[in-house]
PDB file of C-alpha atoms in Angstrom:
ATOM      1  CA  ILE A  34      86.639  38.758 -59.529  1.00 48.00           C
ATOM      2  CA  LYS A  35      86.671  42.129 -60.979  1.00 57.00           C
ATOM      3  CA  LEU A  36      83.402  43.322 -61.168  1.00 61.00           C
ATOM      4  CA  SER A  37      82.176  46.568 -64.031  1.00 70.00           C
ATOM      5  CA  GLY A  38      79.579  47.685 -61.916  1.00 70.00           C
ATOM      6  CA  LYS A  39      77.054  46.821 -64.331  1.00 77.00           C
ATOM      7  CA  LYS A  40      73.481  44.676 -63.042  1.00 82.00           C
ATOM      8  CA  ILE A  41      73.370  41.579 -64.155  1.00 87.00           C
ATOM      9  CA  ILE A  42      70.524  39.721 -65.269  1.00 92.00           C
ATOM     10  CA  LEU A  43      70.176  35.944 -65.921  1.00 95.00           C
ATOM     11  CA  VAL A  44      67.590  34.803 -68.981  1.00 96.00           C
ATOM     12  CA  THR A  45      66.904  31.061 -69.555  1.00 97.00           C
ATOM     13  CA  ALA A  46      64.411  29.175 -70.399  1.00 97.00           C
ATOM     14  CA  GLY A  47      62.631  25.669 -70.526  1.00 96.00           C
ATOM     15  CA  HIS A  48      65.487  22.874 -68.786  1.00 95.00           C
ATOM     16  CA  GLY A  49      67.712  25.865 -68.663  1.00 97.00           C
ATOM     17  CA  ALA A  50      66.578  26.815 -65.297  1.00 97.00           C
ATOM     18  CA  THR A  51      68.201  24.789 -62.757  1.00 97.00           C
ATOM     19  CA  PRO A  52      71.771  24.859 -64.311  1.00 97.00           C
ATOM     20  CA  ILE A  53      71.671  28.809 -64.126  1.00 97.00           C
ATOM     21  CA  LEU A  54      70.420  28.929 -60.724  1.00 97.00           C
ATOM     22  CA  ARG A  55      72.648  26.335 -59.466  1.00 97.00           C
ATOM     23  CA  GLY A  56      75.211  28.356 -61.296  1.00 95.00           C
ATOM     24  CA  ALA A  57      73.860  31.453 -60.052  1.00 94.00           C
ATOM     25  CA  ARG A  58      73.696  30.539 -56.092  1.00 94.00           C
ATOM     26  CA  ALA A  59      77.552  28.619 -56.471  1.00 93.00           C
ATOM     27  CA  TRP A  60      78.522  32.025 -57.410  1.00 90.00           C
ATOM     28  CA  GLN A  61      76.632  34.528 -54.567  1.00 89.00           C
ATOM     29  CA  ASP A  62      78.360  31.838 -52.234  1.00 90.00           C
ATOM     30  CA  GLY A  63      81.896  32.491 -53.642  1.00 88.00           C
ATOM     31  CA  VAL A  64      81.773  36.363 -53.331  1.00 83.00           C
ATOM     32  CA  THR A  65      81.333  39.110 -51.152  1.00 79.00           C
ATOM     33  CA  GLU A  66      77.728  40.556 -50.263  1.00 78.00           C
ATOM     34  CA  GLN A  67      78.928  43.483 -52.181  1.00 74.00           C
ATOM     35  CA  ASP A  68      79.891  41.521 -55.000  1.00 77.00           C
ATOM     36  CA  ARG A  69      76.559  39.222 -54.800  1.00 79.00           C
ATOM     37  CA  ASN A  70      74.319  42.212 -55.671  1.00 78.00           C
ATOM     38  CA  ALA A  71      75.714  42.692 -59.059  1.00 82.00           C
ATOM     39  CA  LEU A  72      73.491  39.407 -59.973  1.00 87.00           C
ATOM     40  CA  SER A  73      70.435  41.909 -59.786  1.00 90.00           C
ATOM     41  CA  GLY A  74      68.132  38.872 -61.107  1.00 94.00           C
ATOM     42  CA  ALA A  75      66.401  36.574 -63.395  1.00 96.00           C
ATOM     43  CA  LEU A  76      64.258  36.202 -65.821  1.00 97.00           C
ATOM     44  CA  LEU A  77      62.581  32.441 -66.659  1.00 98.00           C
ATOM     45  CA  PHE A  78      60.582  31.324 -69.883  1.00 97.00           C
ATOM     46  CA  TYR A  79      58.268  28.159 -68.992  1.00 97.00           C
ATOM     47  CA  PRO A  80      60.926  27.139 -66.773  1.00 97.00           C
ATOM     48  CA  ASP A  81      61.490  23.189 -66.151  1.00 95.00           C
ATOM     49  CA  LEU A  82      62.163  23.091 -62.279  1.00 96.00           C
ATOM     50  CA  TYR A  83      60.862  19.335 -61.792  1.00 93.00           C
ATOM     51  CA  SER A  84      62.993  16.795 -59.450  1.00 92.00           C
ATOM     52  CA  VAL A  85      61.128  13.993 -61.628  1.00 89.00           C
ATOM     53  CA  ALA A  86      58.693  14.581 -64.340  1.00 82.00           C
ATOM     54  CA  PRO A  87      55.190  15.369 -62.724  1.00 79.00           C
ATOM     55  CA  ALA A  88      52.647  11.855 -63.211  1.00 81.00           C
ATOM     56  CA  PRO A  89      49.347  13.288 -63.671  1.00 80.00           C
ATOM     57  CA  GLY A  90      47.501  13.802 -60.463  1.00 79.00           C
ATOM     58  CA  VAL A  91      50.728  14.088 -58.407  1.00 83.00           C
ATOM     59  CA  GLU A  92      51.958  17.316 -57.304  1.00 85.00           C
ATOM     60  CA  ALA A  93      54.953  18.461 -58.308  1.00 87.00           C
ATOM     61  CA  GLN A  94      57.986  17.532 -57.141  1.00 91.00           C
ATOM     62  CA  TYR A  95      61.141  20.223 -57.450  1.00 94.00           C
ATOM     63  CA  HIS A  96      64.822  20.689 -57.379  1.00 95.00           C
ATOM     64  CA  PRO A  97      66.361  21.769 -54.673  1.00 96.00           C
ATOM     65  CA  ILE A  98      67.818  24.547 -56.206  1.00 97.00           C
ATOM     66  CA  VAL A  99      64.400  26.115 -56.151  1.00 97.00           C
ATOM     67  CA  THR A 100      64.129  26.714 -52.414  1.00 96.00           C
ATOM     68  CA  GLN A 101      67.964  27.633 -52.528  1.00 96.00           C
ATOM     69  CA  THR A 102      67.400  30.546 -54.820  1.00 95.00           C
ATOM     70  CA  ARG A 103      68.257  33.748 -53.556  1.00 91.00           C
ATOM     71  CA  LEU A 104      67.554  35.952 -56.502  1.00 93.00           C
ATOM     72  CA  PRO A 105      64.285  37.899 -57.440  1.00 94.00           C
ATOM     73  CA  LEU A 106      63.367  36.053 -60.229  1.00 97.00           C
ATOM     74  CA  PHE A 107      59.968  36.753 -63.152  1.00 97.00           C
ATOM     75  CA  ILE A 108      58.702  33.859 -64.873  1.00 98.00           C
ATOM     76  CA  TYR A 109      56.548  33.689 -68.321  1.00 98.00           C
ATOM     77  CA  GLN A 110      54.751  30.946 -68.496  1.00 97.00           C
ATOM     78  CA  GLY A 111      52.837  29.947 -71.528  1.00 97.00           C
ATOM     79  CA  GLN A 112      48.964  29.572 -71.073  1.00 97.00           C
ATOM     80  CA  LEU A 113      48.715  26.322 -72.856  1.00 96.00           C
ATOM     81  CA  SER A 114      51.894  24.963 -71.747  1.00 92.00           C
ATOM     82  CA  PRO A 115      51.322  22.217 -69.384  1.00 87.00           C
ATOM     83  CA  GLY A 116      53.837  24.113 -66.181  1.00 88.00           C
ATOM     84  CA  ARG A 117      51.317  26.607 -66.374  1.00 91.00           C
ATOM     85  CA  TRP A 118      49.205  24.717 -63.735  1.00 89.00           C
ATOM     86  CA  TRP A 119      51.758  24.369 -61.542  1.00 90.00           C
ATOM     87  CA  LEU A 120      52.639  28.101 -61.782  1.00 95.00           C
ATOM     88  CA  GLU A 121      51.495  29.270 -58.281  1.00 95.00           C
ATOM     89  CA  HIS A 122      52.694  25.840 -56.454  1.00 93.00           C
ATOM     90  CA  LEU A 123      56.052  27.039 -58.106  1.00 96.00           C
ATOM     91  CA  LYS A 124      55.543  30.263 -56.942  1.00 96.00           C
ATOM     92  CA  VAL A 125      54.982  29.306 -53.497  1.00 96.00           C
ATOM     93  CA  GLU A 126      58.062  26.808 -53.173  1.00 95.00           C
ATOM     94  CA  PHE A 127      60.217  29.504 -54.615  1.00 96.00           C
ATOM     95  CA  ALA A 128      59.091  31.679 -51.397  1.00 95.00           C
ATOM     96  CA  ARG A 129      59.564  28.961 -49.157  1.00 93.00           C
ATOM     97  CA  GLY A 130      62.919  29.921 -49.894  1.00 89.00           C
ATOM     98  CA  GLY A 131      62.867  33.724 -49.751  1.00 91.00           C
ATOM     99  CA  THR A 132      62.645  34.697 -53.213  1.00 94.00           C
ATOM    100  CA  LYS A 133      60.455  37.139 -54.434  1.00 92.00           C
ATOM    101  CA  VAL A 134      59.057  35.980 -57.509  1.00 96.00           C
ATOM    102  CA  SER A 135      56.618  37.743 -60.295  1.00 96.00           C
ATOM    103  CA  SER A 136      54.942  36.249 -63.187  1.00 97.00           C
ATOM    104  CA  SER A 137      52.547  36.675 -66.166  1.00 97.00           C
ATOM    105  CA  ILE A 138      50.998  34.062 -68.334  1.00 97.00           C
ATOM    106  CA  LEU A 139      51.533  34.254 -71.962  1.00 98.00           C
ATOM    107  CA  PRO A 140      47.875  34.223 -73.434  1.00 98.00           C
ATOM    108  CA  LYS A 141      47.365  31.249 -76.224  1.00 98.00           C
ATOM    109  CA  VAL A 142      51.324  30.244 -76.676  1.00 97.00           C
ATOM    110  CA  ARG A 143      52.479  26.881 -75.740  1.00 96.00           C
ATOM    111  CA  SER A 144      56.498  26.893 -74.349  1.00 94.00           C
ATOM    112  CA  HIS A 145      59.214  26.829 -76.734  1.00 94.00           C
ATOM    113  CA  PHE A 146      56.901  29.175 -78.646  1.00 95.00           C
ATOM    114  CA  TYR A 147      59.393  31.274 -80.188  1.00 94.00           C
ATOM    115  CA  VAL A 148      61.603  28.901 -81.923  1.00 94.00           C
ATOM    116  CA  ARG A 149      57.922  26.330 -82.659  1.00 94.00           C
ATOM    117  CA  PRO A 150      58.794  25.131 -86.832  1.00 95.00           C
ATOM    118  CA  ASP A 151      54.874  24.294 -85.790  1.00 97.00           C
ATOM    119  CA  ALA A 152      54.116  27.789 -84.425  1.00 97.00           C
ATOM    120  CA  THR A 153      50.667  29.106 -84.627  1.00 97.00           C
ATOM    121  CA  PRO A 154      50.173  32.863 -85.406  1.00 97.00           C
ATOM    122  CA  ALA A 155      48.829  33.505 -81.811  1.00 97.00           C
ATOM    123  CA  GLU A 156      52.539  32.456 -81.299  1.00 97.00           C
ATOM    124  CA  ASN A 157      54.689  33.769 -84.020  1.00 97.00           C
ATOM    125  CA  ALA A 158      53.235  37.131 -83.121  1.00 97.00           C
ATOM    126  CA  MET A 159      54.016  36.901 -79.273  1.00 97.00           C
ATOM    127  CA  ALA A 160      57.502  35.390 -80.700  1.00 97.00           C
ATOM    128  CA  GLU A 161      57.726  39.276 -82.470  1.00 97.00           C
ATOM    129  CA  LYS A 162      56.571  40.943 -78.540  1.00 97.00           C
ATOM    130  CA  LEU A 163      60.183  39.362 -76.761  1.00 96.00           C
ATOM    131  CA  PRO A 164      61.854  42.380 -76.393  1.00 96.00           C
ATOM    132  CA  GLU A 165      58.957  43.965 -74.559  1.00 97.00           C
ATOM    133  CA  LEU A 166      58.321  40.993 -72.813  1.00 97.00           C
ATOM    134  CA  VAL A 167      62.363  41.101 -71.878  1.00 95.00           C
ATOM    135  CA  LEU A 168      61.487  45.198 -70.597  1.00 94.00           C
ATOM    136  CA  ASP A 169      57.989  44.237 -69.090  1.00 95.00           C
ATOM    137  CA  ALA A 170      59.957  41.422 -66.963  1.00 95.00           C
ATOM    138  CA  LEU A 171      62.846  44.171 -66.153  1.00 92.00           C
ATOM    139  CA  LYS A 172      59.994  47.128 -64.695  1.00 91.00           C
ATOM    140  CA  GLN A 173      58.764  44.104 -62.498  1.00 90.00           C
ATOM    141  CA  LEU A 174      61.988  43.264 -60.842  1.00 88.00           C
ATOM    142  CA  GLU A 175      62.428  47.030 -60.760  1.00 81.00           C
ATOM    143  CA  ILE A 176      65.824  46.664 -62.559  1.00 73.00           C
ATOM    144  CA  LYS A 177      66.465  49.900 -64.975  1.00 65.00           C
ATOM    145  CA  PRO A 178      67.752  48.312 -68.622  1.00 59.00           C
TER     146      PRO A 178
END
């Protein structure tokens, strides 16, 4: 593998979190430590990493990739998204595997807020701020664009 020397930051949302983290882990396992450092982190919007859909009142169970991930992460979770209630639990599970995780709750939005046909004014306003959200996450991950 020949790398450009540029930093790579993965970005995904929802159900895309599991395959992107699994791919990152597989890639990290197949390269040298120097090349591994090119993958600088991941930005996850409202990640869906459940191994089974959580039932009401039952603790969430996550895909094994959560504790296998070795990549700095930033998570944005919508305040009105059901995953918001499991965010701290998810962060604890990532930390069990040694992953540094930062997060932010996006006020007055649901998951998929930037592509919803029934978006509220608050969701439309937040969608317009997506570039700023990405830059803020990069700062939290200590990555210069």
